[in-house]
Short mmCIF file of C-alpha atoms in Angstrom, two decimals:
data_model
loop_
_atom_site.label_atom_id
_atom_site.label_comp_id
_atom_site.label_asym_id
_atom_site.label_seq_id
_atom_site.Cartn_x
_atom_site.Cartn_y
_atom_site.Cartn_z
CA MET A 1 -5.22 3.58 -6.11
CA LEU A 2 -6.19 7.24 -5.83
CA PRO A 3 -9.63 8.50 -4.71
CA THR A 4 -10.07 10.07 -8.14
CA GLY A 5 -10.28 6.60 -9.69
CA LYS A 6 -6.83 6.91 -11.25
CA VAL A 7 -3.74 4.87 -10.39
CA LEU A 8 -0.41 6.52 -9.57
CA LEU A 9 2.70 4.57 -10.59
CA PHE A 10 6.18 5.81 -9.77
CA SER A 11 9.66 4.35 -9.99
CA PHE A 12 13.24 5.00 -11.09
CA GLU A 13 14.43 6.08 -14.50
CA ARG A 14 15.62 2.98 -16.29
CA ILE A 15 19.34 3.00 -17.12
CA GLU A 16 19.61 -0.62 -18.31
CA SER A 17 17.69 -2.59 -20.95
CA ASN A 18 19.18 -6.06 -20.38
CA PRO A 19 16.74 -8.09 -18.23
CA GLN A 20 19.65 -10.06 -16.79
CA LYS A 21 21.08 -6.93 -15.19
CA GLU A 22 19.69 -4.68 -12.51
CA PRO A 23 17.81 -1.80 -14.19
CA ALA A 24 17.59 0.29 -11.03
CA PRO A 25 20.22 2.91 -10.13
CA THR A 26 20.82 1.44 -6.67
CA ASP A 27 24.43 2.56 -6.53
CA THR A 28 24.24 5.32 -9.13
CA ILE A 29 24.65 8.96 -8.16
CA GLY A 30 24.04 12.02 -10.28
CA LYS A 31 21.46 12.84 -12.92
CA GLU A 32 20.75 9.19 -13.84
CA ASN A 33 19.53 8.61 -10.29
CA ALA A 34 16.12 10.13 -10.95
CA GLY A 35 12.45 9.39 -10.40
CA ARG A 36 9.48 9.31 -12.76
CA ALA A 37 5.74 9.01 -12.26
CA TYR A 38 2.62 8.41 -14.34
CA LEU A 39 -1.11 8.45 -13.78
CA TRP A 40 -3.18 5.74 -15.42
CA ASP A 41 -6.89 6.27 -15.96
CA PRO A 42 -8.55 2.81 -16.05
CA ALA A 43 -11.66 4.37 -17.60
CA LYS A 44 -9.59 5.15 -20.70
CA GLY A 45 -7.97 1.73 -20.84
CA THR A 46 -5.10 1.98 -23.29
CA GLY A 47 -6.66 4.73 -25.37
CA PRO A 48 -5.46 8.29 -25.97
CA GLY A 49 -4.73 10.15 -22.78
CA SER A 50 -4.89 7.03 -20.61
CA PHE A 51 -1.40 7.75 -19.23
CA THR A 52 -0.30 11.17 -18.01
CA LYS A 53 3.23 11.96 -16.85
CA VAL A 54 3.38 13.66 -13.44
CA THR A 55 7.08 14.28 -12.92
CA PRO A 56 8.18 14.80 -9.30
CA PRO A 57 9.89 18.05 -8.24
CA VAL A 58 13.37 18.66 -9.61
CA ILE A 59 15.81 18.49 -6.69
CA ASN A 60 19.53 19.06 -6.30
CA MET A 61 20.38 16.02 -4.18
CA PRO A 62 23.13 16.31 -1.54
CA ASP A 63 25.60 14.11 -3.43
CA GLY A 64 28.08 16.88 -4.24
CA LEU A 65 27.52 16.69 -8.02
CA ASN A 66 25.20 19.69 -8.43
CA GLN A 67 23.03 17.84 -10.96
CA PRO A 68 19.35 18.67 -10.32
CA ARG A 69 16.99 15.95 -11.46
CA PRO A 70 13.45 14.67 -10.72
CA ALA A 71 13.43 13.48 -7.12
CA PRO A 72 14.73 9.88 -6.83
CA PHE A 73 11.81 8.86 -4.61
CA PHE A 74 11.67 5.19 -5.63
CA CYS A 75 11.81 2.50 -2.96
CA ALA A 76 10.17 5.00 -0.60
CA GLY A 77 7.39 4.43 1.90
CA HIS A 78 3.90 5.88 1.51
CA SER A 79 0.38 6.06 2.86
CA PHE A 80 -2.66 8.32 2.52
CA LEU A 81 -3.51 11.47 4.40
CA PRO A 82 -7.18 12.04 5.39
CA ASN A 83 -7.73 14.44 2.47
CA GLY A 84 -6.82 11.75 -0.07
CA MET A 85 -3.30 13.01 -0.70
CA LEU A 86 -0.40 10.55 -0.68
CA GLY A 87 2.57 11.13 1.61
CA VAL A 88 5.82 9.72 0.17
CA PHE A 89 8.92 9.50 2.35
CA GLY A 90 12.50 8.51 1.55
CA GLY A 91 14.11 7.34 -1.65
CA ASN A 92 17.51 6.68 -3.15
CA LEU A 93 20.46 8.97 -2.51
CA GLY A 94 22.76 6.60 -4.38
CA GLY A 95 26.13 5.09 -3.60
CA ASN A 96 27.37 2.95 -0.70
CA GLY A 97 25.31 -0.03 -1.76
CA GLY A 98 22.11 1.99 -1.59
CA SER A 99 21.77 5.10 0.58
CA GLY A 100 18.62 6.66 1.95
CA ALA A 101 17.31 10.04 0.84
CA LYS A 102 15.67 12.43 3.30
CA LEU A 103 12.94 13.26 0.82
CA SER A 104 9.43 14.13 2.02
CA LEU A 105 6.81 14.63 -0.69
CA VAL A 106 3.04 14.71 -1.08
CA PHE A 107 1.07 13.88 -4.22
CA ASP A 108 -2.16 15.81 -4.62
CA PRO A 109 -4.59 13.66 -6.66
CA TRP A 110 -7.10 16.50 -7.01
CA GLU A 111 -4.68 18.83 -8.79
CA GLU A 112 -2.42 15.99 -9.99
CA LYS A 113 0.77 17.61 -8.75
CA TRP A 114 3.56 16.98 -6.26
CA TYR A 115 4.42 19.09 -3.21
CA GLN A 116 7.92 19.05 -1.76
CA ASN A 117 8.26 19.24 1.99
CA GLN A 118 11.11 19.85 4.36
CA ASP A 119 13.48 16.92 4.62
CA MET A 120 13.25 14.25 7.25
CA VAL A 121 16.00 14.23 9.89
CA VAL A 122 17.43 10.97 8.54
CA GLY A 123 17.69 9.35 5.13
CA ARG A 124 15.50 6.34 4.45
CA TRP A 125 15.72 3.80 1.67
CA TYR A 126 13.02 1.08 1.96
CA PRO A 127 11.06 2.62 4.86
CA SER A 128 7.47 1.88 5.87
CA VAL A 129 4.72 4.41 6.54
CA VAL A 130 1.30 4.01 8.15
CA THR A 131 -1.60 6.38 8.84
CA GLY A 132 -2.92 6.12 12.38
CA ALA A 133 -6.33 6.81 13.89
CA ASP A 134 -5.34 10.45 14.40
CA GLY A 135 -4.79 10.87 10.66
CA ARG A 136 -1.05 11.39 11.10
CA GLN A 137 1.59 9.23 9.49
CA LEU A 138 4.37 7.35 11.28
CA ILE A 139 7.55 6.72 9.28
CA MET A 140 9.83 3.87 10.34
CA SER A 141 12.94 2.00 9.29
CA GLY A 142 14.87 2.28 6.04
CA GLN A 143 18.57 2.34 5.26
CA SER A 144 20.08 5.67 6.28
CA GLU A 145 22.06 8.16 4.20
CA LEU A 146 25.22 6.34 5.31
CA GLY A 147 24.46 3.42 2.99
CA TRP A 148 23.26 -0.16 2.94
CA GLY A 149 23.47 -1.93 6.28
CA THR A 150 22.65 1.16 8.36
CA PRO A 151 18.90 0.89 9.12
CA THR A 152 17.66 3.78 11.21
CA SER A 153 15.70 3.28 14.43
CA ILE A 154 14.41 6.87 14.38
CA VAL A 155 10.64 7.25 13.99
CA GLU A 156 9.17 10.40 12.46
CA ARG A 157 5.63 11.74 12.25
CA PHE A 158 3.87 13.76 9.57
CA PRO A 159 2.30 16.23 9.93
CA ALA A 160 3.98 17.45 13.11
CA LEU A 161 1.66 18.11 16.03
CA ASN A 162 1.92 21.87 15.48
CA LYS A 163 0.31 21.47 12.06
CA PRO A 164 -3.32 20.57 11.34
CA VAL A 165 -4.26 17.24 9.84
CA PRO A 166 -5.08 17.89 6.15
CA THR A 167 -8.75 17.04 5.78
CA ALA A 168 -10.14 19.11 2.89
CA LYS A 169 -9.01 18.85 -0.73
CA THR A 170 -7.84 22.44 -0.42
CA ASP A 171 -5.56 21.74 2.57
CA LYS A 172 -2.07 21.92 1.05
CA PRO A 173 0.60 20.27 3.22
CA GLU A 174 3.38 22.01 1.31
CA GLY A 175 6.74 22.93 2.85
CA TRP A 176 5.87 21.22 6.13
CA ALA A 177 8.42 19.34 8.23
CA PRO A 178 8.11 15.89 9.78
CA GLU A 179 8.92 15.71 13.50
CA LEU A 180 10.57 13.19 15.78
CA PHE A 181 8.38 10.60 17.50
CA LYS A 182 9.53 9.83 21.06
CA ALA A 183 9.74 6.03 20.74
CA ASP A 184 12.27 4.34 18.50
CA ALA A 185 11.78 1.36 16.17
CA PRO A 186 15.05 -0.59 15.94
CA PHE A 187 14.09 -2.86 13.06
CA LYS A 188 17.15 -4.70 11.80
CA ARG A 189 15.62 -5.13 8.34
CA ASP A 190 13.81 -2.70 6.09
CA TYR A 191 10.15 -2.52 5.03
CA PRO A 192 8.46 -3.82 8.18
CA HIS A 193 4.70 -4.30 8.01
CA LEU A 194 2.79 -1.55 9.84
CA PHE A 195 -0.93 -1.65 10.65
CA SER A 196 -3.33 0.47 12.67
CA LEU A 197 -5.76 -1.94 14.34
CA ARG A 198 -9.04 -1.68 16.22
CA ASP A 199 -7.40 -0.63 19.50
CA GLY A 200 -5.89 2.45 17.84
CA LYS A 201 -2.34 1.12 18.24
CA ILE A 202 0.20 0.71 15.43
CA TYR A 203 1.51 -2.84 15.06
CA GLY A 204 5.02 -3.05 13.64
CA LEU A 205 5.74 -6.56 12.40
CA GLY A 206 9.38 -6.90 11.46
CA ARG A 207 10.84 -9.45 9.10
CA ASP A 208 12.91 -10.89 11.95
CA PRO A 209 10.72 -13.09 14.15
CA GLU A 210 11.67 -11.39 17.42
CA GLN A 211 11.12 -7.84 16.12
CA GLN A 212 7.40 -7.50 16.69
CA TRP A 213 6.24 -4.32 18.42
CA LYS A 214 3.18 -2.27 19.31
CA PHE A 215 3.32 1.53 19.18
CA ASP A 216 0.98 3.93 20.96
CA PRO A 217 0.64 7.04 18.75
CA ALA A 218 -0.75 9.15 21.62
CA ALA A 219 1.69 8.15 24.37
CA GLU A 220 4.56 7.78 21.86
CA THR A 221 5.66 4.47 23.37
CA ARG A 222 6.75 1.06 22.09
CA THR A 223 6.05 -2.29 23.75
CA ASP A 224 7.14 -5.81 22.86
CA LEU A 225 4.90 -8.37 21.19
CA ALA A 226 5.40 -12.12 21.22
CA PRO A 227 7.91 -13.38 18.62
CA ARG A 228 6.49 -14.77 15.40
CA PRO A 229 6.42 -18.57 15.79
CA ASP A 230 8.19 -19.44 12.54
CA ASN A 231 11.50 -18.45 14.17
CA MET A 232 12.94 -17.54 10.77
CA PRO A 233 13.59 -14.18 9.08
CA ARG A 234 11.29 -13.47 6.17
CA ASN A 235 12.10 -11.76 2.90
CA TYR A 236 9.71 -9.31 1.23
CA GLY A 237 6.29 -10.89 1.54
CA SER A 238 2.72 -9.88 2.18
CA ALA A 239 0.61 -9.33 5.28
CA VAL A 240 -2.96 -8.07 5.68
CA PRO A 241 -5.27 -6.90 8.48
CA LEU A 242 -8.06 -9.46 8.38
CA PRO A 243 -11.68 -8.30 7.97
CA ALA A 244 -13.57 -8.35 11.26
CA GLY A 245 -16.95 -6.78 10.68
CA PHE A 246 -18.15 -3.33 11.69
CA LYS A 247 -15.54 -2.44 14.31
CA GLY A 248 -12.48 -2.77 12.11
CA PRO A 249 -9.65 -5.30 12.04
CA ASP A 250 -8.20 -6.69 15.25
CA SER A 251 -5.71 -9.14 13.74
CA VAL A 252 -3.04 -9.44 11.07
CA LEU A 253 -2.23 -12.39 8.82
CA VAL A 254 1.44 -12.72 7.80
CA LEU A 255 1.73 -15.01 4.81
CA GLY A 256 4.61 -14.28 2.48
CA GLY A 257 8.33 -13.82 2.41
CA ASP A 258 9.58 -17.37 2.99
CA ARG A 259 10.07 -19.59 -0.02
CA ASN A 260 10.23 -22.69 2.19
CA ASP A 261 7.25 -21.97 4.44
CA PRO A 262 3.73 -22.03 2.95
CA ASN A 263 2.10 -21.54 6.37
CA THR A 264 0.29 -18.39 7.37
CA TYR A 265 0.51 -16.78 10.82
CA GLN A 266 -2.17 -14.73 12.56
CA LEU A 267 -1.49 -12.18 15.29
CA VAL A 268 -4.55 -11.46 17.42
CA GLY A 269 -4.70 -10.23 21.01
CA GLY A 270 -0.92 -10.07 21.07
CA GLN A 271 -0.58 -13.80 20.41
CA TRP A 272 0.36 -15.76 17.30
CA SER A 273 -1.22 -18.86 15.79
CA LYS A 274 -0.28 -20.89 12.74
CA GLU A 275 -3.12 -20.85 10.22
CA LYS A 276 -3.91 -22.79 7.06
CA ALA A 277 -1.10 -23.03 4.53
CA ARG A 278 -0.95 -21.91 0.94
CA ALA A 279 0.08 -24.33 -1.79
CA PHE A 280 3.76 -23.34 -1.62
CA GLY A 281 6.03 -20.72 -0.11
CA ARG A 282 6.80 -17.60 -2.09
CA THR A 283 8.42 -14.23 -1.64
CA GLN A 284 7.69 -10.93 -3.42
CA ASP A 285 3.95 -11.72 -3.34
CA ASP A 286 1.08 -9.26 -3.07
CA THR A 287 -2.02 -10.19 -1.09
CA LEU A 288 -5.14 -8.08 -1.49
CA LEU A 289 -8.31 -7.67 0.53
CA MET A 290 -11.23 -8.12 -1.86
CA PRO A 291 -14.66 -6.44 -1.60
CA ASP A 292 -16.31 -9.72 -0.51
CA GLY A 293 -13.88 -10.16 2.40
CA THR A 294 -11.78 -12.86 0.75
CA LEU A 295 -8.04 -12.63 0.09
CA MET A 296 -6.21 -12.91 -3.19
CA THR A 297 -2.47 -13.56 -3.48
CA VAL A 298 -0.92 -12.62 -6.80
CA ASN A 299 2.72 -12.44 -7.94
CA GLY A 300 5.65 -14.09 -6.25
CA ALA A 301 9.12 -15.52 -6.72
CA PHE A 302 11.73 -17.81 -5.19
CA ASP A 303 13.90 -14.95 -3.99
CA ILE A 304 14.50 -11.26 -4.70
CA ARG A 305 15.60 -11.62 -8.33
CA ASP A 306 15.45 -15.39 -8.52
CA TYR A 307 12.40 -17.08 -10.06
CA GLY A 308 13.60 -20.59 -9.34
CA ASN A 309 16.20 -20.74 -12.09
CA GLY A 310 18.91 -18.47 -10.72
CA PRO A 311 19.26 -14.71 -10.11
CA TYR A 312 18.62 -12.41 -13.07
CA ASN A 313 17.20 -15.29 -15.11
CA PRO A 314 13.88 -14.17 -16.61
CA ASN A 315 12.86 -17.78 -17.26
CA ALA A 316 10.67 -18.21 -14.22
CA ASP A 317 9.35 -21.33 -12.55
CA LEU A 318 5.80 -21.13 -13.84
CA LYS A 319 4.22 -22.04 -10.51
CA TYR A 320 4.81 -18.46 -9.41
CA ARG A 321 2.25 -17.33 -11.99
CA GLN A 322 -0.52 -19.09 -10.03
CA ILE A 323 -2.71 -16.85 -7.94
CA GLU A 324 -4.18 -18.16 -4.68
CA LEU A 325 -7.53 -17.37 -3.11
CA ARG A 326 -8.57 -17.53 0.54
CA ASP A 327 -12.24 -17.76 1.47
CA GLU A 328 -13.77 -16.23 4.58
CA LYS A 329 -13.21 -19.49 6.49
CA GLY A 330 -9.48 -19.36 5.88
CA ASN A 331 -9.29 -22.06 3.20
CA TRP A 332 -6.88 -21.56 0.31
CA LYS A 333 -7.13 -22.76 -3.26
CA LEU A 334 -5.12 -22.15 -6.39
CA GLY A 335 -6.67 -19.94 -9.05
CA PRO A 336 -5.84 -19.07 -12.65
CA ALA A 337 -2.36 -18.24 -13.87
CA GLN A 338 -1.05 -14.81 -14.71
CA ARG A 339 0.24 -14.19 -18.19
CA LEU A 340 3.66 -13.28 -16.75
CA PRO A 341 5.40 -14.29 -13.54
CA ARG A 342 5.99 -11.17 -11.49
CA GLY A 343 8.29 -11.10 -8.48
CA TYR A 344 10.54 -8.32 -7.21
CA HIS A 345 9.00 -4.85 -7.64
CA SER A 346 5.66 -6.33 -8.70
CA ASN A 347 2.39 -4.84 -7.53
CA ALA A 348 -1.39 -5.18 -7.55
CA VAL A 349 -4.37 -2.98 -6.65
CA VAL A 350 -8.12 -3.51 -6.45
CA LEU A 351 -9.89 -1.13 -8.83
CA PRO A 352 -13.25 0.53 -8.03
CA ASP A 353 -14.99 -1.74 -10.56
CA GLY A 354 -13.88 -4.81 -8.56
CA ARG A 355 -11.21 -5.92 -11.00
CA VAL A 356 -7.53 -6.22 -10.04
CA MET A 357 -4.67 -4.42 -11.75
CA VAL A 358 -1.43 -6.44 -11.73
CA THR A 359 1.87 -4.96 -12.86
CA GLY A 360 5.58 -4.65 -12.19
CA ASP A 361 8.60 -6.94 -11.79
CA GLU A 362 11.60 -5.29 -13.34
CA LEU A 363 13.11 -8.33 -15.08
CA GLN A 364 9.89 -9.58 -16.66
CA GLN A 365 8.97 -6.02 -17.57
CA LEU A 366 12.18 -5.57 -19.54
CA ALA A 367 12.17 -9.06 -21.03
CA ASN A 368 8.61 -8.62 -22.33
CA ASP A 369 8.54 -4.93 -23.20
CA PRO A 370 7.55 -4.52 -26.86
CA ASP A 371 9.16 -1.08 -27.04
CA ILE A 372 12.23 -0.74 -24.85
CA THR A 373 12.95 2.72 -26.29
CA ASP A 374 9.89 4.47 -24.90
CA ASP A 375 9.59 6.03 -21.46
CA MET A 376 7.56 3.16 -20.00
CA ASN A 377 8.51 -0.40 -19.16
CA GLY A 378 6.46 -3.53 -19.21
CA SER A 379 2.77 -4.24 -19.00
CA ILE A 380 -0.41 -4.27 -16.97
CA GLU A 381 -2.64 -7.32 -16.56
CA ILE A 382 -6.25 -7.11 -15.45
CA TYR A 383 -7.74 -9.97 -13.41
CA GLU A 384 -11.50 -10.37 -13.26
CA PRO A 385 -12.41 -12.21 -10.04
CA ALA A 386 -14.96 -14.99 -10.14
CA TYR A 387 -17.55 -12.80 -8.41
CA LEU A 388 -17.86 -10.83 -11.65
CA GLN A 389 -19.12 -14.01 -13.34
CA GLN A 390 -21.87 -14.73 -10.78
CA GLY A 391 -24.70 -12.89 -12.47
CA SER A 392 -25.81 -9.29 -12.53
CA ARG A 393 -24.16 -6.80 -10.22
CA PRO A 394 -25.85 -4.62 -7.64
CA GLN A 395 -26.12 -1.01 -8.72
CA LEU A 396 -24.76 1.84 -6.63
CA GLY A 397 -26.19 5.17 -7.73
CA THR A 398 -25.60 8.40 -5.84
CA VAL A 399 -23.75 8.65 -2.55
CA PHE A 400 -25.64 11.63 -1.16
CA ASN A 401 -23.21 12.49 1.65
CA PRO A 402 -19.78 11.35 0.46
CA SER A 403 -17.97 13.07 3.35
CA VAL A 404 -19.20 11.89 6.75
CA GLY A 405 -18.17 11.64 10.36
CA TYR A 406 -18.06 8.56 12.53
CA ASN A 407 -21.39 6.86 13.28
CA GLU A 408 -23.15 9.21 10.87
CA LYS A 409 -25.56 8.00 8.23
CA ILE A 410 -24.54 7.41 4.62
CA THR A 411 -27.50 7.56 2.26
CA VAL A 412 -27.14 5.98 -1.17
CA SER A 413 -29.45 5.24 -4.05
CA SER A 414 -29.60 1.85 -5.72
CA SER A 415 -31.93 0.52 -8.37
CA THR A 416 -31.30 -2.93 -6.87
CA ALA A 417 -31.65 -1.92 -3.22
CA ALA A 418 -33.85 -4.93 -2.39
CA ASP A 419 -31.08 -7.30 -3.48
CA VAL A 420 -28.31 -5.70 -1.39
CA THR A 421 -27.32 -7.86 1.58
CA ARG A 422 -24.01 -6.24 2.49
CA ALA A 423 -22.25 -2.88 2.29
CA VAL A 424 -18.52 -2.60 2.82
CA LEU A 425 -15.72 -0.06 2.83
CA LEU A 426 -12.43 -1.03 1.20
CA ALA A 427 -9.44 1.25 1.66
CA PRO A 428 -7.46 1.97 -1.50
CA THR A 429 -4.13 0.23 -1.93
CA THR A 430 -0.74 1.90 -1.67
CA ALA A 431 1.90 -0.79 -1.89
CA THR A 432 5.52 -1.51 -2.72
CA HIS A 433 7.87 -4.46 -2.17
CA SER A 434 4.95 -6.61 -0.93
CA VAL A 435 4.26 -4.10 1.86
CA ASN A 436 0.81 -2.52 1.93
CA THR A 437 0.03 -0.54 5.07
CA SER A 438 -3.19 1.08 3.82
CA GLN A 439 -5.44 -1.93 3.19
CA ARG A 440 -8.57 -2.23 5.30
CA HIS A 441 -11.98 -3.89 4.97
CA LEU A 442 -15.02 -2.94 7.06
CA ASP A 443 -18.66 -3.88 6.97
CA LEU A 444 -21.26 -1.13 7.28
CA ARG A 445 -24.56 -1.61 9.06
CA ILE A 446 -27.58 -1.35 6.77
CA LYS A 447 -29.92 0.70 8.96
CA SER A 448 -32.93 1.02 6.67
CA ARG A 449 -34.30 0.59 3.14
CA SER A 450 -36.91 2.65 1.43
CA GLY A 451 -37.64 1.98 -2.23
CA SER A 452 -34.41 2.64 -4.09
CA PHE A 453 -32.60 4.14 -1.10
CA LEU A 454 -30.37 2.57 1.53
CA GLU A 455 -29.31 4.14 4.78
CA LEU A 456 -25.92 2.92 6.01
CA GLN A 457 -24.04 3.67 9.21
CA ALA A 458 -20.45 4.92 9.04
CA PRO A 459 -17.76 3.17 11.15
CA PRO A 460 -17.98 3.85 14.88
CA SER A 461 -14.58 5.42 15.45
CA ALA A 462 -11.20 6.35 14.01
CA ASN A 463 -9.81 3.19 15.61
CA ALA A 464 -12.16 1.19 13.41
CA ALA A 465 -11.35 3.22 10.30
CA PRO A 466 -8.63 5.88 10.25
CA PRO A 467 -9.88 9.05 8.56
CA GLY A 468 -9.53 9.12 4.80
CA TYR A 469 -11.09 7.96 1.54
CA TYR A 470 -12.66 4.51 1.11
CA MET A 471 -14.32 2.66 -1.72
CA LEU A 472 -17.96 1.83 -0.89
CA PHE A 473 -19.23 -1.42 -2.40
CA LEU A 474 -22.74 -2.89 -2.25
CA LEU A 475 -22.92 -6.69 -2.47
CA ASN A 476 -25.75 -9.16 -3.06
CA GLU A 477 -26.20 -12.59 -1.46
CA GLU A 478 -23.96 -14.19 -4.11
CA GLY A 479 -21.13 -11.88 -3.02
CA VAL A 480 -21.16 -9.90 -6.27
CA PRO A 481 -19.99 -6.31 -5.68
CA SER A 482 -21.25 -3.15 -7.30
CA THR A 483 -18.91 -0.67 -8.84
CA ALA A 484 -17.66 1.36 -5.92
CA GLY A 485 -18.40 4.92 -4.95
CA TRP A 486 -16.01 6.99 -2.83
CA VAL A 487 -16.66 8.04 0.76
CA GLN A 488 -14.45 10.23 2.90
CA ILE A 489 -14.48 9.47 6.62
CA LYS A 490 -13.63 12.72 8.38
CA PRO A 491 -11.55 12.98 11.58
CA ALA A 492 -13.50 12.66 14.80
CA SER A 493 -13.06 16.37 15.54
CA GLY A 494 -15.03 17.16 12.40
CA GLY A 495 -11.94 18.07 10.44
CA GLN A 496 -8.87 20.13 11.11
CA THR A 497 -7.94 22.68 8.48
CA ARG A 498 -5.63 25.66 8.29
CA GLY A 499 -6.28 28.18 10.98
CA SER A 500 -7.82 25.58 13.28
CA GLY A 501 -6.05 27.10 16.25
CA LEU A 502 -3.96 24.06 17.06
CA SER A 503 -1.19 24.94 19.46
CA PRO A 504 2.42 23.97 18.83
CA ARG A 505 3.76 20.89 20.51
#
């Protein structure tokens, strides 16, 4: 979900049309091992110009074949930079059961173009990336360039400390190199969950129960956390930093990835507790933070490409179409069913109008694609949460200072100002394989009202809200959200741009 209101979707070039075969070029090398990307403009729906192709840079991959092709950046890791650009790291080199590419790219949503950067020091296929309170990204895990079964423990940082943090839309992090981070992250499995919490530390929650760590971005250290109490490895499944008011999240809820365990597990203060269970266990699920502070789980499957009726069988157990909803007290209930079951490679994002875009799942996409010959696969579903049926919505007019520092005032206009009881920031989603490191929900203090104007207070620190772009929602007492406006929270220094005088590390 880009701060322009558009959605960026990127993946592999399809080389198979049979939904009972793998469509991805996991083991393919050469020109067929290529990436593709599109922008979707929700404001245009499915009308003319609603989709725009934004092909990644053409790269001659180091596979010895000398066949340049659009960068095979699928199954990468990604998170946002403070200027709204998306850092994308890793991808598919091909061969050896799935080898990691050293790719480092940035997508600029303002100019709608890709920048290629200097390679990482190690290949990564299925890595995770998180943006910390300093606005810099940490890149962890992923299968190395040597092939499947060789996860790297090397951690890298982008931008390097001798480069400024991109803050303005005109800051172009092009041709920059990531740098080594002093601490390692020896995750045995790929795509760990990474979150920056209220204390400014990065929490790395591995899929193995004993691989739970806390990283200090400033000291560049790693310390152990208590093992997750389920004592079982988890497949791809969701986790979210739980809303915790004005100061930012201080806990994480792990809730997917085990088809036999419907329980949810909360990490807070370094300790785990078992929380209320969902209706059934599922993997490949996506759980979203909603504007009203509730959670929504959508998508899911029995296993990676198994929907309950065997691998590569597109006839799914229909229970995996059921969404689940968690209220602010932690209670779960089943909601409506999706039109299609969506498991592996499925996805979901909250749109600025409060609706949810649901897409993906390679097998269902191919099995239900009305035109398998075009350049796109599958479908998008739009879910309208119940809060959109609770009466009229609050109105958010102008955000008068859409780029603010910490603790500064945010002044907005609203024709329904008297009805607004809550203002929140919701970070835009960047997710893959059930991993979403960018989600965040914060309340804003309503400092004053005057006629059709509200004065809000920005988050207190970068620990509460890492610098970057957030959706600003106004809510009424029924929990109905407005359509969001966008607010950029600037780094605590006031913004670092080119020529800022930063010294090399």
